[in-house]
Tab-separated table of C-alpha atoms and ligand atoms in Angstrom:
chain	number	residue	atom	x	y	z
A	1	UNK	CA	21.224	53.299	0.195
A	2	UNK	CA	21.312	49.626	-0.056
A	3	UNK	CA	20.744	48.047	-3.370
A	4	UNK	CA	21.103	44.492	-4.755
A	5	UNK	CA	24.424	43.676	-5.904
A	6	UNK	CA	25.099	40.759	-8.472
A	7	UNK	CA	27.886	38.933	-7.032
A	8	UNK	CA	27.577	36.005	-9.623
A	9	UNK	CA	25.416	35.041	-12.322
A	10	UNK	CA	21.836	35.941	-11.316
A	11	UNK	CA	22.851	35.690	-7.624
A	12	UNK	CA	22.288	38.844	-5.784
A	13	UNK	CA	23.018	40.003	-2.198
A	14	UNK	CA	21.436	42.903	-0.256
A	15	UNK	CA	22.972	44.377	2.808
A	16	UNK	CA	20.706	45.695	5.383
A	17	UNK	CA	21.920	48.252	7.937
A	18	UNK	CA	20.135	46.387	10.961
A	19	UNK	CA	22.818	44.016	12.210
A	20	UNK	CA	24.714	44.687	8.899
A	21	UNK	CA	23.053	41.652	7.599
A	22	UNK	CA	23.230	40.076	3.996
A	23	UNK	CA	20.241	38.674	2.444
A	24	UNK	CA	20.658	36.491	-0.807
A	25	UNK	CA	18.451	36.117	-3.924
A	26	UNK	CA	19.090	33.653	-6.349
A	27	UNK	CA	17.184	33.924	-9.377
A	28	UNK	CA	15.876	30.883	-11.635
A	29	UNK	CA	14.018	30.870	-14.662
A	30	UNK	CA	10.460	31.668	-13.186
A	31	UNK	CA	11.125	32.201	-9.633
A	32	UNK	CA	13.516	33.314	-6.766
A	33	UNK	CA	15.386	31.474	-3.792
A	34	UNK	CA	15.808	33.524	-0.658
A	35	UNK	CA	18.578	33.131	1.605
A	36	UNK	CA	17.531	34.118	5.333
A	37	UNK	CA	14.604	36.085	5.938
A	38	UNK	CA	15.421	38.806	8.668
A	39	UNK	CA	14.284	39.145	12.336
A	40	UNK	CA	10.626	40.133	11.936
A	41	UNK	CA	7.541	40.303	9.482
A	42	UNK	CA	8.154	43.944	8.815
A	43	UNK	CA	11.911	43.489	7.858
A	44	UNK	CA	10.755	40.547	5.709
A	45	UNK	CA	8.191	42.678	4.086
A	46	UNK	CA	11.056	44.981	3.287
A	47	UNK	CA	13.086	42.168	1.571
A	48	UNK	CA	9.682	41.396	-0.548
A	49	UNK	CA	9.368	45.179	-1.486
A	50	UNK	CA	12.993	45.409	-2.496
A	51	UNK	CA	12.680	42.369	-4.494
A	52	UNK	CA	10.322	44.330	-6.767
A	53	UNK	CA	13.195	46.319	-8.005
A	54	UNK	CA	14.929	43.183	-8.941
A	55	UNK	CA	12.489	40.851	-10.563
A	56	UNK	CA	8.764	40.291	-10.908
A	57	UNK	CA	9.319	36.599	-10.312
A	58	UNK	CA	7.600	34.924	-7.156
A	59	UNK	CA	9.744	33.586	-4.219
A	60	UNK	CA	9.803	29.740	-4.997
A	61	UNK	CA	11.944	28.568	-2.030
A	62	UNK	CA	13.730	29.983	1.110
A	63	UNK	CA	16.702	28.688	3.010
A	64	UNK	CA	17.367	29.469	6.773
A	65	UNK	CA	21.225	29.242	7.286
A	66	UNK	CA	20.624	28.563	10.693
A	67	UNK	CA	17.923	29.061	13.627
A	68	UNK	CA	18.827	32.627	14.764
A	69	UNK	CA	16.223	34.910	14.833
A	70	UNK	CA	17.679	37.482	12.241
A	71	UNK	CA	17.918	34.504	9.867
A	72	UNK	CA	14.738	32.941	10.223
A	73	UNK	CA	12.038	35.008	11.971
A	74	UNK	CA	10.553	36.649	8.827
A	75	UNK	CA	10.071	33.000	7.390
A	76	UNK	CA	6.137	33.355	7.510
A	77	UNK	CA	5.922	36.159	5.281
A	78	UNK	CA	7.437	34.048	2.363
A	79	UNK	CA	4.851	31.310	2.591
A	80	UNK	CA	3.585	29.270	0.714
A	81	UNK	CA	7.142	28.794	-0.477
A	82	UNK	CA	9.037	25.730	0.975
A	83	UNK	CA	11.481	26.641	3.554
A	84	UNK	CA	14.555	24.681	3.849
A	85	UNK	CA	16.905	24.226	7.014
A	86	UNK	CA	18.814	21.500	8.976
A	87	UNK	CA	16.466	19.533	11.040
A	88	UNK	CA	17.819	21.150	14.300
A	89	UNK	CA	17.271	24.477	12.657
A	90	UNK	CA	13.689	23.604	12.845
A	91	UNK	CA	14.025	22.258	16.457
A	92	UNK	CA	15.809	25.431	17.526
A	93	UNK	CA	13.242	27.695	16.338
A	94	UNK	CA	10.325	25.664	17.839
A	95	UNK	CA	12.117	25.117	21.189
A	96	UNK	CA	13.917	28.572	21.521
A	97	UNK	CA	11.992	30.898	19.428
A	98	UNK	CA	9.906	32.615	21.961
A	99	UNK	CA	12.956	32.979	24.280
A	100	UNK	CA	15.012	34.485	21.496
A	101	UNK	CA	12.184	36.992	21.002
A	102	UNK	CA	12.096	37.817	24.850
A	103	UNK	CA	15.848	38.247	24.779
A	104	UNK	CA	15.920	40.706	21.690
A	105	UNK	CA	13.118	42.555	22.947
A	106	UNK	CA	14.846	43.050	26.280
A	107	UNK	CA	18.106	44.246	24.566
A	108	UNK	CA	16.287	46.328	21.922
A	109	UNK	CA	13.045	47.636	23.689
A	110	UNK	CA	12.156	49.539	20.336
A	111	UNK	CA	11.939	46.309	18.538
A	112	UNK	CA	9.659	44.533	21.044
A	113	UNK	CA	6.227	45.320	19.384
A	114	UNK	CA	7.588	44.431	15.925
A	115	UNK	CA	8.771	41.028	17.285
A	116	UNK	CA	5.697	40.501	19.089
A	117	UNK	CA	3.997	40.208	15.584
A	118	UNK	CA	6.118	37.510	14.503
A	119	UNK	CA	4.634	34.155	13.766
A	120	UNK	CA	7.511	31.406	14.187
A	121	UNK	CA	7.299	29.329	11.130
A	122	UNK	CA	10.359	26.862	11.076
A	123	UNK	CA	11.592	25.045	7.816
A	124	UNK	CA	9.227	22.195	6.637
A	125	UNK	CA	12.011	20.850	4.189
A	126	UNK	CA	14.553	19.786	6.694
A	127	UNK	CA	17.710	17.298	6.360
A	128	UNK	CA	20.235	15.974	8.808
A	129	UNK	CA	22.567	14.227	6.464
A	130	UNK	CA	25.923	16.041	5.565
A	131	UNK	CA	24.513	17.448	2.341
A	132	UNK	CA	21.410	17.509	0.323
A	133	UNK	CA	21.054	19.060	-3.235
A	134	UNK	CA	18.060	21.310	-3.889
A	135	UNK	CA	17.208	21.101	-7.822
A	136	UNK	CA	15.744	24.561	-7.564
A	137	UNK	CA	12.459	24.212	-9.615
A	138	UNK	CA	12.493	27.499	-10.805
A	139	UNK	CA	14.531	26.734	-13.938
A	140	UNK	CA	16.325	23.760	-12.735
A	141	UNK	CA	19.101	25.495	-11.118
A	142	UNK	CA	21.137	23.350	-8.883
A	143	UNK	CA	21.758	24.546	-5.431
A	144	UNK	CA	23.490	22.393	-2.829
A	145	UNK	CA	23.114	22.677	0.981
A	146	UNK	CA	25.827	21.383	3.211
A	147	UNK	CA	26.109	20.759	6.763
A	148	UNK	CA	29.827	20.834	7.843
A	149	UNK	CA	29.546	20.221	11.616
A	150	UNK	CA	28.903	22.397	14.825
A	151	UNK	CA	30.100	25.861	14.939
A	152	UNK	CA	28.188	28.950	15.290
A	153	UNK	CA	25.128	26.723	16.344
A	154	UNK	CA	24.589	23.104	16.084
A	155	UNK	CA	22.571	23.617	12.777
A	156	UNK	CA	24.302	25.989	10.562
A	157	UNK	CA	24.120	25.107	6.815
A	158	UNK	CA	25.953	26.502	3.862
A	159	UNK	CA	24.227	27.260	0.537
A	160	UNK	CA	26.342	26.630	-2.795
A	161	UNK	CA	25.645	27.827	-6.162
A	162	UNK	CA	27.886	26.020	-8.326
A	163	UNK	CA	27.158	27.647	-11.599
A	164	UNK	CA	27.829	31.051	-10.258
A	165	UNK	CA	30.663	30.181	-8.066
A	166	UNK	CA	28.903	31.647	-4.928
A	167	UNK	CA	28.691	30.491	-1.489
A	168	UNK	CA	26.286	31.775	1.325
A	169	UNK	CA	28.035	30.875	4.664
A	170	UNK	CA	25.477	32.043	7.043
A	171	UNK	CA	27.319	33.126	10.502
A	172	UNK	CA	30.131	30.343	10.154
A	173	UNK	CA	32.024	33.396	9.251
A	174	UNK	CA	31.521	37.116	9.908
A	175	UNK	CA	33.308	40.021	8.200
A	176	UNK	CA	34.005	43.214	10.235
A	177	UNK	CA	33.130	41.822	13.885
A	178	UNK	CA	33.724	38.825	16.103
A	179	UNK	CA	30.905	36.338	15.372
A	180	UNK	CA	28.190	35.568	18.291
A	181	UNK	CA	29.391	32.819	20.266
A	182	UNK	CA	26.585	32.453	22.566
A	183	UNK	CA	25.252	29.305	21.041
A	184	UNK	CA	28.231	28.215	19.487
A	185	UNK	CA	30.770	25.222	19.864
A	186	UNK	CA	34.194	27.110	19.776
A	187	UNK	CA	36.164	23.757	20.132
A	188	UNK	CA	34.509	22.445	17.049
A	189	UNK	CA	34.140	25.668	15.024
A	190	UNK	CA	37.656	25.765	13.487
A	191	UNK	CA	37.257	22.319	12.059
A	192	UNK	CA	33.975	23.151	10.588
A	193	UNK	CA	35.404	26.295	8.839
A	194	UNK	CA	38.465	24.315	7.586
A	195	UNK	CA	35.604	22.305	5.633
A	196	UNK	CA	34.221	25.620	4.246
A	197	UNK	CA	37.805	26.634	3.139
A	198	UNK	CA	37.854	23.557	0.934
A	199	UNK	CA	34.481	24.277	-0.567
A	200	UNK	CA	35.179	28.022	-1.337
A	201	UNK	CA	36.434	28.776	-4.878
A	202	UNK	CA	34.666	32.170	-5.536
A	203	UNK	CA	32.647	34.685	-3.625
A	204	UNK	CA	31.694	33.822	0.048
A	205	UNK	CA	28.668	35.643	1.475
A	206	UNK	CA	28.945	35.868	5.285
A	207	UNK	CA	25.849	36.473	7.398
A	208	UNK	CA	27.118	39.830	8.241
A	209	UNK	CA	29.500	42.198	6.782
A	210	UNK	CA	31.463	42.446	3.491
A	211	UNK	CA	31.142	39.852	1.048
A	212	UNK	CA	34.674	37.920	0.982
A	213	UNK	CA	36.871	35.055	-0.678
A	214	UNK	CA	38.715	32.133	0.331
A	215	UNK	CA	41.543	34.220	2.014
A	216	UNK	CA	38.824	35.669	4.334
A	217	UNK	CA	37.661	32.341	5.207
A	218	UNK	CA	41.239	31.199	6.051
A	219	UNK	CA	41.698	34.259	8.258
A	220	UNK	CA	38.596	33.615	9.999
A	221	UNK	CA	39.557	30.066	10.651
A	222	UNK	CA	42.781	31.154	12.245
A	223	UNK	CA	40.991	33.606	14.520
A	224	UNK	CA	38.685	30.885	15.481
A	225	UNK	CA	41.534	28.257	16.105
A	226	UNK	CA	43.287	30.940	18.344
A	227	UNK	CA	40.178	30.925	20.639
A	228	UNK	CA	40.126	27.094	20.791
A	229	UNK	CA	43.938	26.908	21.385
A	230	UNK	CA	43.879	29.457	24.196
A	231	UNK	CA	40.726	27.941	25.753
A	232	UNK	CA	42.632	24.624	25.833
A	233	UNK	CA	45.488	26.355	27.508
A	234	UNK	CA	43.404	27.976	30.296
A	235	UNK	CA	41.575	24.578	30.742
A	236	UNK	CA	44.677	22.747	31.432
A	237	UNK	CA	45.962	25.516	33.834
A	238	UNK	CA	49.020	26.669	31.649
A	239	UNK	CA	47.675	30.211	31.468
A	240	UNK	CA	45.039	32.504	33.163
A	241	UNK	CA	41.741	33.535	31.472
A	242	UNK	CA	42.911	37.124	31.817
A	243	UNK	CA	45.981	36.354	29.943
A	244	UNK	CA	43.996	34.450	27.243
A	245	UNK	CA	41.482	37.492	26.597
A	246	UNK	CA	44.453	39.723	25.481
A	247	UNK	CA	45.871	37.283	23.323
A	248	UNK	CA	42.909	36.399	20.977
A	249	UNK	CA	42.498	38.118	17.424
A	250	UNK	CA	39.238	39.768	18.885
A	251	UNK	CA	39.172	43.161	20.873
A	252	UNK	CA	39.726	42.350	24.494
A	253	UNK	CA	36.163	43.415	25.554
A	254	UNK	CA	34.639	40.905	23.083
A	255	UNK	CA	37.204	37.842	23.679
A	256	UNK	CA	35.812	36.631	27.155
A	257	UNK	CA	32.549	35.263	25.849
A	258	UNK	CA	33.976	33.034	23.150
A	259	UNK	CA	36.729	31.775	25.721
A	260	UNK	CA	34.081	31.171	28.269
A	261	UNK	CA	31.802	29.441	25.888
A	262	UNK	CA	34.995	27.223	24.832
A	263	UNK	CA	35.860	26.402	28.576
A	264	UNK	CA	32.191	25.404	29.033
A	265	UNK	CA	32.536	22.992	26.264
A	266	UNK	CA	35.843	21.669	27.423
A	267	UNK	CA	34.145	20.829	30.696
A	268	UNK	CA	31.472	18.839	28.773
A	269	UNK	CA	28.681	21.384	29.690
A	270	UNK	CA	27.617	21.668	26.150
A	271	UNK	CA	26.421	18.201	25.322
B	301	ZN	ZN1	23.372	33.734	14.115
């Protein structure tokens, strides 16, 4: 059974079996900030119901770590709370939201009905500077949102809670499985995660999988760098793609997609 776990002073995570996803709840004096909203209204309602066991306080703010369905499609259920995200997160949900729903519905037909209910509701509080500070009005708790560069998408942000020494990393890093590269920028991703390494001093909450620490982020960075380096060798003709596939840190059956995405980026096809 899933329960809230307090990983820093009044900073909680809850791990949901669907996509092995982590949702954050940061408590202020008279309200809650939620990090990511899951894939549907029903899943968002589950977060809201589960919050009852944690606090009677209302949700005063929401952050979307990026514009993927499992992180943002429950947004509408948290209104009228303001929703924060990168400017391109807003654009991603607006421009690709329906296509994302169609794709997931095709892959998981049993979810189609639930996804059809979703009212897409992108962040209304956006930024596109490298960082912004959210003075969480529920108790004046200082929370920082940072954009570190392109990586898993072009709109990944991280959420820092300095007084609790906790960082929510979204899908910049994943624990226990290779991250999804389908919308990624594999040639820039390692440098972006290098920026993350410098920010981490305590607990790191990945979008999916176990809560980790700085060593986990460093391991992820090395794995991502291997993808970029192998792709560069394939691109320049030094090794074959099939040879690169068996030399990454990922299982061979999942290594092809990141390498092919990296090659597309090297060919200039992603800009
Ligand atoms: Zn994602």
